[in-house]
Coordinates of N, CA and C in Angstrom, one line a residue:
M1 N -9.2 11.4 51.8 CA -9.1 12.4 50.7 C -9.3 11.6 49.4
D2 N -10.1 12.2 48.5 CA -10.3 11.6 47.2 C -9.0 11.4 46.4
Q3 N -8.9 10.3 45.8 CA -7.7 10.1 44.9 C -8.0 10.6 43.5
P4 N -7.0 11.2 42.9 CA -7.2 11.7 41.5 C -7.4 10.5 40.6
P5 N -8.2 10.8 39.5 CA -8.4 9.7 38.5 C -7.1 9.3 37.9
P6 N -6.9 8.0 37.5 CA -5.7 7.6 36.8 C -5.5 8.3 35.5
A7 N -4.2 8.6 35.2 CA -3.9 9.3 34.0 C -4.3 8.4 32.8
T8 N -4.8 9.0 31.7 CA -5.1 8.3 30.5 C -3.8 8.0 29.7
P9 N -3.5 6.8 29.4 CA -2.2 6.5 28.7 C -2.2 7.2 27.3
P10 N -1.1 7.6 26.8 CA -1.0 8.3 25.5 C -1.4 7.2 24.4
T11 N -2.0 7.7 23.3 CA -2.5 6.8 22.3 C -2.2 7.1 20.9
M12 N -1.6 8.2 20.6 CA -1.4 8.6 19.2 C -0.3 7.9 18.5
L13 N -0.5 7.4 17.4 CA 0.6 6.7 16.6 C 1.2 7.8 15.7
I14 N 2.4 8.2 16.1 CA 3.0 9.4 15.4 C 3.5 9.1 14.0
D15 N 3.7 7.8 13.7 CA 4.2 7.4 12.3 C 3.0 7.2 11.3
R16 N 1.8 7.6 11.7 CA 0.7 7.4 10.8 C 0.1 8.8 10.4
S17 N -0.4 8.9 9.2 CA -1.1 10.1 8.7 C -2.5 9.7 8.1
V18 N -3.4 10.6 7.9 CA -4.7 10.4 7.4 C -4.9 11.2 6.1
I19 N -5.4 10.6 5.1 CA -5.7 11.2 3.8 C -7.2 11.1 3.6
R20 N -7.8 12.3 3.3 CA -9.2 12.3 3.0 C -9.5 12.2 1.5
V21 N -10.3 11.3 1.1 CA -10.7 11.1 -0.3 C -12.2 11.5 -0.4
S22 N -12.5 12.5 -1.1 CA -13.8 13.1 -1.3 C -14.2 13.3 -2.7
G23 N -15.5 13.6 -3.0 CA -15.9 13.9 -4.3 C -16.9 12.9 -4.8
E24 N -16.9 12.7 -6.1 CA -17.9 11.9 -6.8 C -17.7 10.4 -6.7
D25 N -18.6 9.7 -6.1 CA -18.5 8.2 -6.0 C -17.1 7.8 -5.5
V26 N -16.7 8.2 -4.3 CA -15.4 7.9 -3.8 C -15.3 6.4 -3.6
R27 N -16.3 5.7 -3.1 CA -16.2 4.3 -2.9 C -16.0 3.5 -4.2
G28 N -16.7 4.0 -5.3 CA -16.6 3.4 -6.6 C -15.2 3.6 -7.1
F29 N -14.6 4.7 -6.9 CA -13.3 5.0 -7.4 C -12.3 4.1 -6.7
L30 N -12.4 3.9 -5.4 CA -11.4 3.0 -4.7 C -11.7 1.6 -4.9
Q31 N -13.0 1.2 -5.2 CA -13.3 -0.2 -5.3 C -12.6 -0.9 -6.4
G32 N -12.3 -0.1 -7.5 CA -11.6 -0.7 -8.6 C -10.1 -0.7 -8.5
L33 N -9.6 -0.2 -7.3 CA -8.2 -0.1 -7.1 C -7.6 -0.9 -6.0
V34 N -8.3 -0.9 -4.9 CA -7.7 -1.5 -3.6 C -8.3 -2.9 -3.4
T35 N -7.7 -3.6 -2.5 CA -8.0 -5.0 -2.3 C -9.2 -5.3 -1.4
A36 N -9.6 -4.3 -0.6 CA -10.8 -4.4 0.3 C -12.1 -4.1 -0.5
D37 N -13.2 -4.6 0.0 CA -14.5 -4.2 -0.5 C -15.0 -2.9 0.2
T38 N -14.9 -1.8 -0.6 CA -15.3 -0.5 0.0 C -16.8 -0.4 0.3
A39 N -17.6 -1.3 -0.3 CA -19.0 -1.2 -0.1 C -19.4 -1.7 1.4
L40 N -18.4 -2.3 2.0 CA -18.7 -2.8 3.4 C -18.2 -1.9 4.5
L41 N -17.6 -0.8 4.1 CA -17.1 0.2 5.1 C -18.2 0.9 5.8
T42 N -18.1 0.9 7.1 CA -19.0 1.8 8.0 C -18.1 2.4 9.0
P43 N -18.6 3.4 9.8 CA -17.7 4.0 10.8 C -17.2 3.0 11.8
D44 N -17.9 1.9 12.0 CA -17.4 0.9 13.0 C -16.8 -0.3 12.4
T45 N -16.6 -0.3 11.0 CA -16.0 -1.4 10.4 C -15.0 -0.9 9.3
P46 N -13.8 -0.5 9.8 CA -12.8 -0.1 8.9 C -12.2 -1.4 8.2
A47 N -11.3 -1.2 7.2 CA -10.8 -2.4 6.5 C -9.3 -2.2 6.2
W48 N -8.5 -3.2 6.5 CA -7.1 -3.2 6.0 C -7.1 -3.5 4.6
A49 N -6.3 -2.8 3.8 CA -6.3 -3.0 2.3 C -4.9 -2.6 1.8
A50 N -4.8 -2.8 0.5 CA -3.5 -2.5 -0.2 C -3.8 -2.0 -1.6
L51 N -2.9 -1.2 -2.1 CA -2.8 -0.9 -3.5 C -1.7 -1.7 -4.1
L52 N -2.0 -2.5 -5.1 CA -1.0 -3.5 -5.6 C -0.5 -3.1 -6.9
S53 N 0.6 -3.7 -7.3 CA 1.1 -3.6 -8.7 C 0.2 -4.5 -9.6
P54 N 0.3 -4.3 -10.9 CA -0.5 -5.3 -11.7 C -0.1 -6.7 -11.5
Q55 N 1.1 -7.0 -11.0 CA 1.5 -8.4 -10.7 C 1.0 -8.9 -9.4
G56 N 0.3 -8.0 -8.6 CA -0.2 -8.5 -7.3 C 0.8 -8.2 -6.2
K57 N 1.8 -7.4 -6.4 CA 2.8 -7.1 -5.3 C 2.4 -5.8 -4.6
V58 N 2.5 -5.8 -3.3 CA 2.0 -4.7 -2.5 C 2.9 -3.4 -2.7
L59 N 2.3 -2.3 -3.0 CA 2.9 -1.0 -3.1 C 2.7 -0.2 -1.8
F60 N 1.5 -0.2 -1.3 CA 1.1 0.5 -0.1 C 0.1 -0.3 0.6
D61 N 0.2 -0.3 2.0 CA -0.9 -0.9 2.8 C -1.5 0.2 3.7
F62 N -2.7 0.1 4.0 CA -3.4 1.1 4.8 C -4.7 0.6 5.4
I63 N -5.3 1.4 6.2 CA -6.6 1.1 6.8 C -7.6 2.1 6.3
L64 N -8.8 1.7 5.7 CA -9.8 2.6 5.2 C -10.9 2.8 6.2
W65 N -11.3 4.0 6.4 CA -12.4 4.4 7.3 C -13.5 5.1 6.6
A66 N -14.7 4.8 6.9 CA -15.9 5.5 6.3 C -16.1 6.8 7.1
D67 N -16.4 7.9 6.4 CA -16.7 9.2 7.0 C -17.8 9.9 6.2
G68 N -19.0 9.5 6.3 CA -20.1 10.0 5.4 C -19.8 9.5 4.0
D69 N -19.9 10.4 3.1 CA -19.6 10.0 1.7 C -18.1 10.0 1.4
D70 N -17.3 10.4 2.3 CA -15.8 10.4 2.2 C -15.2 9.1 2.7
V71 N -14.0 8.8 2.3 CA -13.2 7.7 2.9 C -11.9 8.3 3.4
L72 N -11.5 7.9 4.6 CA -10.3 8.3 5.2 C -9.3 7.1 5.1
I73 N -8.1 7.5 4.7 CA -7.0 6.5 4.5 C -6.0 6.7 5.6
D74 N -5.9 5.7 6.5 CA -4.9 5.7 7.6 C -3.7 5.0 7.1
V75 N -2.6 5.7 6.9 CA -1.5 5.2 6.2 C -0.2 5.6 6.9
E76 N 0.9 4.9 6.6 CA 2.2 5.2 7.1 C 2.6 6.6 6.7
A77 N 2.9 7.5 7.6 CA 3.1 8.9 7.3 C 4.2 9.1 6.2
A78 N 5.2 8.3 6.3 CA 6.3 8.5 5.3 C 5.9 8.1 3.9
Q79 N 4.8 7.4 3.7 CA 4.3 7.0 2.4 C 3.0 7.8 2.0
A80 N 2.6 8.7 2.8 CA 1.3 9.4 2.5 C 1.4 10.2 1.1
E81 N 2.4 10.9 1.0 CA 2.5 11.8 -0.3 C 2.6 10.9 -1.5
A82 N 3.4 9.8 -1.4 CA 3.6 8.9 -2.5 C 2.2 8.2 -2.9
L83 N 1.5 7.9 -1.8 CA 0.2 7.2 -2.1 C -0.8 8.2 -2.8
V84 N -0.8 9.4 -2.3 CA -1.7 10.4 -3.0 C -1.3 10.6 -4.5
K85 N 0.0 10.6 -4.8 CA 0.4 10.7 -6.2 C 0.0 9.5 -7.0
R86 N 0.1 8.3 -6.4 CA -0.3 7.1 -7.1 C -1.8 7.1 -7.4
L87 N -2.6 7.4 -6.4 CA -4.0 7.4 -6.6 C -4.4 8.5 -7.6
T88 N -3.8 9.6 -7.6 CA -4.1 10.7 -8.5 C -3.9 10.2 -9.9
L89 N -3.0 9.3 -10.2 CA -2.8 8.8 -11.5 C -4.0 8.1 -12.1
Y90 N -4.7 7.5 -11.1 CA -5.9 6.7 -11.5 C -7.2 7.6 -11.6
R91 N -7.1 8.8 -11.1 CA -8.3 9.6 -11.0 C -8.8 10.1 -12.3
L92 N -7.9 10.3 -13.3 CA -8.2 10.8 -14.6 C -9.1 12.0 -14.5
R93 N -10.3 12.0 -15.1 CA -11.2 13.2 -15.1 C -12.2 13.1 -14.0
R94 N -12.2 12.2 -13.1 CA -13.2 12.1 -12.1 C -13.0 13.2 -11.1
A95 N -14.2 13.6 -10.6 CA -14.2 14.7 -9.6 C -13.9 14.2 -8.2
I96 N -12.6 13.8 -8.0 CA -12.1 13.2 -6.8 C -11.0 14.1 -6.2
T97 N -11.1 14.3 -4.9 CA -10.1 15.1 -4.2 C -9.4 14.3 -3.2
L98 N -8.1 14.4 -3.2 CA -7.2 13.7 -2.2 C -6.4 14.7 -1.4
R99 N -6.6 14.8 -0.1 CA -5.9 15.8 0.6 C -5.6 15.3 2.0
P100 N -4.5 15.9 2.7 CA -4.2 15.5 4.1 C -5.4 15.9 5.0
D101 N -5.7 15.1 6.0 CA -6.7 15.4 7.0 C -6.1 15.7 8.3
A102 N -6.8 16.5 9.1 CA -6.2 16.9 10.4 C -6.3 15.7 11.5
A103 N -7.1 14.7 11.2 CA -7.3 13.6 12.2 C -6.0 12.9 12.4
K104 N -5.8 12.4 13.6 CA -4.7 11.5 13.9 C -5.1 10.1 14.2
V105 N -4.2 9.2 14.1 CA -4.5 7.8 14.3 C -4.2 7.5 15.8
H106 N -5.1 6.8 16.5 CA -4.9 6.4 17.9 C -5.0 4.9 18.0
W107 N -4.4 4.4 19.1 CA -4.4 3.0 19.4 C -4.3 2.7 20.8
S108 N -5.0 1.7 21.3 CA -4.9 1.3 22.7 C -5.0 -0.2 22.7
P109 N -4.1 -0.9 23.5 CA -4.2 -2.4 23.5 C -5.4 -2.9 24.2
T110 N -6.0 -2.0 25.1 CA -7.2 -2.4 25.8 C -8.1 -1.2 25.9
G111 N -9.3 -1.3 26.5 CA -10.2 -0.2 26.7 C -11.4 -0.3 25.8
D112 N -12.2 0.8 25.9 CA -13.5 0.7 25.2 C -13.5 1.8 24.1
R113 N -12.4 2.5 23.9 CA -12.4 3.5 22.8 C -12.2 2.9 21.5
G114 N -12.7 3.5 20.4 CA -12.5 3.0 19.1 C -13.1 1.7 18.8
V115 N -12.6 1.0 17.7 CA -13.1 -0.3 17.3 C -11.9 -1.3 17.2
P116 N -12.2 -2.6 17.2 CA -11.1 -3.6 17.1 C -10.4 -3.4 15.7
D117 N -9.1 -3.5 15.8 CA -8.3 -3.5 14.6 C -8.8 -4.5 13.6
P118 N -9.1 -4.1 12.3 CA -9.7 -5.0 11.3 C -8.9 -6.2 11.0
R119 N -7.6 -6.1 11.3 CA -6.7 -7.3 10.9 C -6.9 -8.4 11.9
L120 N -6.8 -8.0 13.2 CA -6.8 -9.0 14.3 C -7.3 -8.3 15.6
A121 N -8.3 -8.9 16.2 CA -8.8 -8.2 17.4 C -7.8 -8.1 18.5
D122 N -6.8 -9.1 18.6 CA -5.8 -9.0 19.6 C -4.9 -7.8 19.5
L123 N -4.9 -7.2 18.3 CA -4.1 -6.0 18.2 C -4.5 -4.8 19.0
G124 N -5.8 -4.8 19.4 CA -6.3 -3.8 20.3 C -7.3 -2.9 19.5
H125 N -7.6 -1.7 20.0 CA -8.6 -0.8 19.4 C -7.9 0.3 18.7
R126 N -8.6 0.8 17.7 CA -8.0 1.9 16.9 C -9.1 2.9 16.6
W127 N -8.7 4.2 16.5 CA -9.7 5.2 16.2 C -9.0 6.5 15.6
L128 N -9.7 7.4 15.0 CA -9.2 8.6 14.5 C -9.7 9.8 15.4
G129 N -8.9 10.7 15.7 CA -9.3 11.8 16.5 C -8.3 12.9 16.6
P130 N -8.4 13.9 17.4 CA -7.5 15.0 17.5 C -6.1 14.5 18.0
A131 N -5.1 15.3 17.8 CA -3.7 15.0 18.2 C -3.7 14.8 19.7
G132 N -2.7 14.0 20.1 CA -2.5 13.7 21.6 C -1.1 13.4 21.8
D133 N -0.8 12.8 22.9 CA 0.6 12.4 23.2 C 0.9 11.1 22.5
P134 N 2.2 10.9 22.1 CA 2.5 9.7 21.4 C 2.4 8.4 22.2
A135 N 1.8 7.4 21.6 CA 1.7 6.1 22.2 C 3.1 5.4 22.3
T136 N 3.2 4.5 23.2 CA 4.4 3.6 23.2 C 3.9 2.2 23.2
G137 N 4.8 1.3 22.6 CA 4.5 -0.1 22.7 C 3.8 -0.7 21.5
W138 N 3.4 0.1 20.5 CA 2.6 -0.4 19.4 C 3.4 -1.4 18.6
D139 N 4.6 -1.1 18.2 CA 5.4 -2.0 17.4 C 5.7 -3.3 18.1
A140 N 6.1 -3.2 19.4 CA 6.3 -4.5 20.1 C 5.1 -5.3 20.2
H141 N 3.9 -4.7 20.5 CA 2.7 -5.5 20.6 C 2.3 -6.1 19.2
R142 N 2.4 -5.3 18.2 CA 2.1 -5.8 16.8 C 3.0 -7.0 16.4
L143 N 4.2 -6.8 16.5 CA 5.2 -7.8 16.1 C 5.1 -9.1 17.0
S144 N 4.8 -8.9 18.2 CA 4.6 -10.1 19.1 C 3.4 -11.0 18.6
L145 N 2.5 -10.4 17.8 CA 1.4 -11.1 17.3 C 1.6 -11.6 15.8
G146 N 2.9 -11.3 15.3 CA 3.2 -11.8 14.0 C 2.7 -10.9 12.9
V147 N 2.2 -9.7 13.2 CA 1.6 -8.9 12.1 C 2.6 -7.9 11.6
T148 N 2.7 -7.8 10.3 CA 3.7 -6.9 9.6 C 2.9 -5.8 8.9
E149 N 3.5 -4.7 8.7 CA 2.9 -3.6 8.0 C 4.0 -2.6 7.5
G150 N 3.6 -1.7 6.6 CA 4.5 -0.6 6.2 C 5.6 -1.1 5.2
V151 N 6.1 -0.1 4.5 CA 7.0 -0.4 3.4 C 8.3 -1.0 3.8
G152 N 8.8 -0.7 5.1 CA 10.0 -1.3 5.5 C 9.9 -2.8 5.7
E153 N 8.7 -3.3 6.1 CA 8.5 -4.7 6.3 C 7.9 -5.4 5.1
L154 N 6.9 -4.8 4.5 CA 6.3 -5.4 3.3 C 7.0 -5.2 2.0
G155 N 7.9 -4.2 2.0 CA 8.5 -3.8 0.8 C 7.6 -3.0 -0.1
S156 N 8.1 -2.5 -1.2 CA 7.3 -1.7 -2.2 C 7.5 -2.4 -3.6
G157 N 6.5 -3.1 -4.0 CA 6.6 -3.8 -5.3 C 7.5 -5.1 -5.2
E158 N 7.7 -5.6 -4.0 CA 8.6 -6.7 -3.8 C 7.9 -8.0 -3.3
T159 N 6.7 -7.9 -2.7 CA 6.1 -9.0 -2.0 C 4.7 -9.2 -2.5
L160 N 4.3 -10.4 -2.9 CA 2.9 -10.6 -3.3 C 2.0 -10.4 -2.0
W161 N 0.9 -9.9 -2.3 CA 0.0 -9.5 -1.2 C -0.4 -10.7 -0.3
L162 N -0.6 -11.8 -0.9 CA -1.0 -13.0 -0.1 C 0.2 -13.5 0.8
E163 N 1.4 -13.2 0.3 CA 2.6 -13.6 1.1 C 2.7 -12.7 2.4
C164 N 2.0 -11.5 2.4 CA 1.9 -10.7 3.5 C 0.8 -11.1 4.5
N165 N 0.3 -12.3 4.3 CA -0.8 -12.8 5.1 C -2.1 -12.1 5.1
A166 N -2.3 -11.5 3.9 CA -3.5 -10.7 3.7 C -4.8 -11.5 3.8
R167 N -4.8 -12.7 3.4 CA -6.1 -13.5 3.5 C -6.4 -13.7 5.0
E168 N -5.4 -14.1 5.7 CA -5.6 -14.5 7.1 C -5.9 -13.2 8.0
L169 N -5.5 -12.0 7.6 CA -5.7 -10.8 8.3 C -6.7 -9.9 7.7
N170 N -7.6 -10.5 6.9 CA -8.7 -9.7 6.4 C -8.4 -8.6 5.5
G171 N -7.3 -8.7 4.7 CA -6.8 -7.6 3.9 C -7.2 -7.8 2.4
V172 N -8.1 -8.7 2.1 CA -8.4 -8.9 0.7 C -9.8 -9.5 0.6
S173 N -10.6 -9.0 -0.4 CA -11.9 -9.6 -0.7 C -11.7 -10.4 -2.0
F174 N -12.3 -11.7 -2.0 CA -12.3 -12.5 -3.2 C -13.6 -12.5 -3.9
T175 N -14.5 -11.6 -3.5 CA -15.9 -11.6 -4.1 C -16.2 -10.2 -4.6
K176 N -15.4 -9.2 -4.5 CA -15.8 -7.8 -4.8 C -15.6 -7.5 -6.3
G177 N -14.9 -8.3 -7.1 CA -14.7 -8.0 -8.5 C -13.3 -7.5 -8.7
C178 N -13.0 -6.8 -9.8 CA -11.7 -6.5 -10.2 C -11.1 -5.3 -9.5
Y179 N -9.8 -5.4 -9.3 CA -9.0 -4.3 -8.7 C -7.6 -4.5 -9.3
V180 N -6.7 -3.6 -9.1 CA -5.3 -3.7 -9.6 C -4.6 -4.9 -8.9
G181 N -4.1 -5.8 -9.7 CA -3.4 -7.0 -9.2 C -4.3 -8.1 -8.8
Q182 N -5.6 -8.0 -9.1 CA -6.6 -9.0 -8.7 C -6.4 -10.4 -9.4
E183 N -6.0 -10.4 -10.6 CA -5.9 -11.6 -11.3 C -4.9 -12.6 -10.7
N184 N -3.7 -12.1 -10.5 CA -2.7 -13.0 -9.9 C -3.0 -13.3 -8.4
T185 N -3.6 -12.4 -7.7 CA -3.9 -12.6 -6.3 C -5.0 -13.7 -6.2
A186 N -6.0 -13.6 -7.0 CA -7.1 -14.6 -7.0 C -6.5 -16.0 -7.5
R187 N -5.7 -16.0 -8.4 CA -5.1 -17.3 -8.9 C -4.3 -18.0 -7.8
M188 N -3.5 -17.2 -7.1 CA -2.8 -17.8 -5.9 C -3.7 -18.3 -4.9
H189 N -4.8 -17.6 -4.6 CA -5.7 -18.0 -3.6 C -6.4 -19.3 -4.0
H190 N -6.9 -19.4 -5.2 CA -7.7 -20.6 -5.6 C -6.8 -21.8 -5.8
R191 N -5.5 -21.6 -6.1 CA -4.6 -22.7 -6.3 C -3.8 -23.0 -5.0
S192 N -4.0 -22.2 -3.9 CA -3.3 -22.4 -2.7 C -1.8 -22.4 -2.9
K193 N -1.3 -21.4 -3.7 CA 0.1 -21.3 -4.0 C 0.8 -20.2 -3.3
V194 N 0.6 -20.1 -2.0 CA 1.4 -19.1 -1.2 C 2.6 -19.9 -0.7
N195 N 3.7 -19.8 -1.4 CA 4.9 -20.5 -1.1 C 5.8 -19.9 -0.1
R196 N 5.6 -18.5 0.1 CA 6.5 -17.8 1.0 C 5.6 -17.0 1.9
R197 N 6.1 -16.6 3.1 CA 5.4 -15.8 4.0 C 6.3 -14.7 4.7
L198 N 5.7 -13.6 4.9 CA 6.4 -12.6 5.8 C 6.1 -13.0 7.2
V199 N 7.2 -13.2 8.0 CA 7.1 -13.7 9.4 C 8.0 -12.8 10.3
V200 N 7.6 -12.9 11.5 CA 8.4 -12.2 12.6 C 9.2 -13.4 13.3
A201 N 10.5 -13.1 13.5 CA 11.3 -14.1 14.1 C 12.3 -13.5 15.1
P202 N 12.8 -14.3 16.0 CA 13.9 -13.8 16.9 C 15.0 -13.2 16.2
F203 N 15.6 -12.1 16.7 CA 16.7 -11.4 16.0 C 17.9 -12.2 16.0
T204 N 18.5 -12.4 14.8 CA 19.8 -13.1 14.6 C 20.5 -12.3 13.5
E205 N 21.6 -12.8 13.1 CA 22.4 -12.2 12.0 C 21.5 -12.1 10.7
P206 N 21.3 -10.8 10.2 CA 20.5 -10.6 9.0 C 21.0 -11.4 7.8
S207 N 20.1 -11.8 6.9 CA 20.5 -12.6 5.7 C 19.7 -12.0 4.5
A208 N 19.8 -12.6 3.4 CA 19.2 -12.1 2.2 C 17.6 -12.1 2.3
R209 N 17.1 -12.9 3.2 CA 15.6 -12.9 3.4 C 15.1 -11.9 4.4
T210 N 16.1 -11.2 5.1 CA 15.7 -10.3 6.1 C 15.1 -9.0 5.5
R211 N 14.0 -8.5 6.0 CA 13.5 -7.2 5.5 C 13.8 -6.1 6.5
V212 N 13.7 -6.3 7.8 CA 14.0 -5.2 8.7 C 14.3 -5.8 10.1
T213 N 15.2 -5.2 10.8 CA 15.6 -5.8 12.1 C 15.2 -4.8 13.2
Y214 N 14.8 -5.3 14.4 CA 14.5 -4.5 15.6 C 15.3 -5.1 16.7
P215 N 16.6 -4.8 16.7 CA 17.4 -5.4 17.8 C 17.0 -5.0 19.2
E216 N 16.4 -3.8 19.3 CA 15.9 -3.4 20.7 C 14.7 -4.2 21.1
L217 N 14.0 -4.9 20.2 CA 12.9 -5.7 20.6 C 13.3 -7.2 20.5
D218 N 14.5 -7.5 20.0 CA 15.1 -8.8 19.8 C 14.2 -9.5 18.8
L219 N 13.8 -8.8 17.7 CA 12.9 -9.4 16.7 C 13.4 -8.9 15.3
M220 N 12.9 -9.6 14.3 CA 13.2 -9.2 12.9 C 12.1 -9.7 12.0
V221 N 11.9 -9.1 10.9 CA 10.9 -9.5 9.9 C 11.6 -10.1 8.7
E222 N 11.2 -11.3 8.3 CA 11.9 -12.0 7.2 C 10.8 -12.6 6.2
H223 N 11.3 -12.7 5.0 CA 10.5 -13.3 3.9 C 11.0 -14.7 3.7
R224 N 10.2 -15.7 4.2 CA 10.7 -17.1 4.2 C 9.8 -18.0 3.5
R225 N 10.4 -19.1 2.9 CA 9.6 -20.1 2.3 C 8.8 -20.9 3.4
V226 N 7.7 -21.3 3.0 CA 6.8 -22.0 4.0 C 7.4 -23.2 4.6
E227 N 8.2 -23.9 3.8 CA 8.8 -25.1 4.4 C 10.1 -24.8 5.2
A228 N 10.5 -23.5 5.3 CA 11.7 -23.2 6.0 C 11.4 -22.0 7.0
L229 N 10.3 -22.1 7.7 CA 9.9 -21.0 8.6 C 10.8 -21.1 9.9
G230 N 11.3 -22.2 10.2 CA 12.3 -22.4 11.3 C 11.7 -21.8 12.6
D231 N 12.5 -20.8 13.2 CA 12.1 -20.3 14.5 C 11.1 -19.1 14.4
A232 N 10.5 -18.9 13.3 CA 9.5 -17.8 13.1 C 8.4 -18.0 14.1
L233 N 7.8 -16.8 14.6 CA 6.7 -16.9 15.4 C 5.5 -17.4 14.6
T234 N 4.7 -18.3 15.2 CA 3.5 -18.8 14.5 C 2.3 -18.7 15.4
P235 N 1.8 -17.5 15.5 CA 0.6 -17.3 16.3 C -0.5 -18.1 15.8
P236 N -1.6 -18.2 16.6 CA -2.7 -19.1 16.1 C -3.3 -18.8 14.8
W237 N -3.4 -17.6 14.4 CA -4.0 -17.3 13.1 C -3.1 -17.8 11.9
L238 N -1.8 -17.7 12.1 CA -0.8 -18.2 11.1 C -0.7 -19.7 11.1
A239 N -0.7 -20.3 12.3 CA -0.6 -21.7 12.4 C -1.8 -22.4 11.7
A240 N -3.0 -21.8 11.9 CA -4.1 -22.4 11.2 C -4.0 -22.3 9.7
A241 N -3.5 -21.2 9.2 CA -3.3 -21.1 7.8 C -2.3 -22.1 7.2
L242 N -1.2 -22.3 8.0 CA -0.2 -23.3 7.5 C -0.7 -24.7 7.5
E243 N -1.6 -25.0 8.5 CA -2.1 -26.4 8.5 C -3.0 -26.6 7.2
E244 N -3.5 -25.6 6.6 CA -4.3 -25.7 5.4 C -3.5 -25.9 4.2
T245 N -2.2 -25.5 4.3 CA -1.4 -25.6 3.1 C -1.1 -27.0 2.7
P246 N -1.3 -27.4 1.4 CA -1.1 -28.7 0.9 C 0.3 -29.1 1.1

């Protein structure tokens, strides 16, 4: 007797939302605001990016997707409304529309659907599509690779973007020109002055440097000085960056 095909694992990330940005010169509008080079976006090459404060501290992080002349923003659901309000402040008189999109964010650690996560290929594949059953295991997988995201881990206006490992995880362009927070970010990069890092570490008693704890995963995210990383996870991408530090 024929065996039924294996069930497809659930893939939808329920804590993510999608914002559609459409109108006049959408990429030009975003180019002067976010850390990624929007000129390089294609349907197969999304980009991790952030909107920073003028001091170079991260306010929101997200993934940008090309959709024809529009750009889709894959963002933490709890921050979607606040991000729309912030971007609207920069819109001025431009014919730009920001609205929720029906697409949902999907993830799979393996398989041939979607495209590799723009931060790190080991994170798995990501795509936008109709709603489905909630995925499991995303946070455990992401944190095991030392990758942080979202306001709970990165903070809002608390952490310099390069301290979030943005250079190592493809979250910033140093050739695209000006954007909000660019001056301080570029200065840190060219002077190699990233003195602190957001890192994932085994769960212990929280301290002043702790951002968020995941006791069920036996992990926590902390903001530590480079010379005091201690027991923090140092995956290959982070270890390579630390070796470059003077």
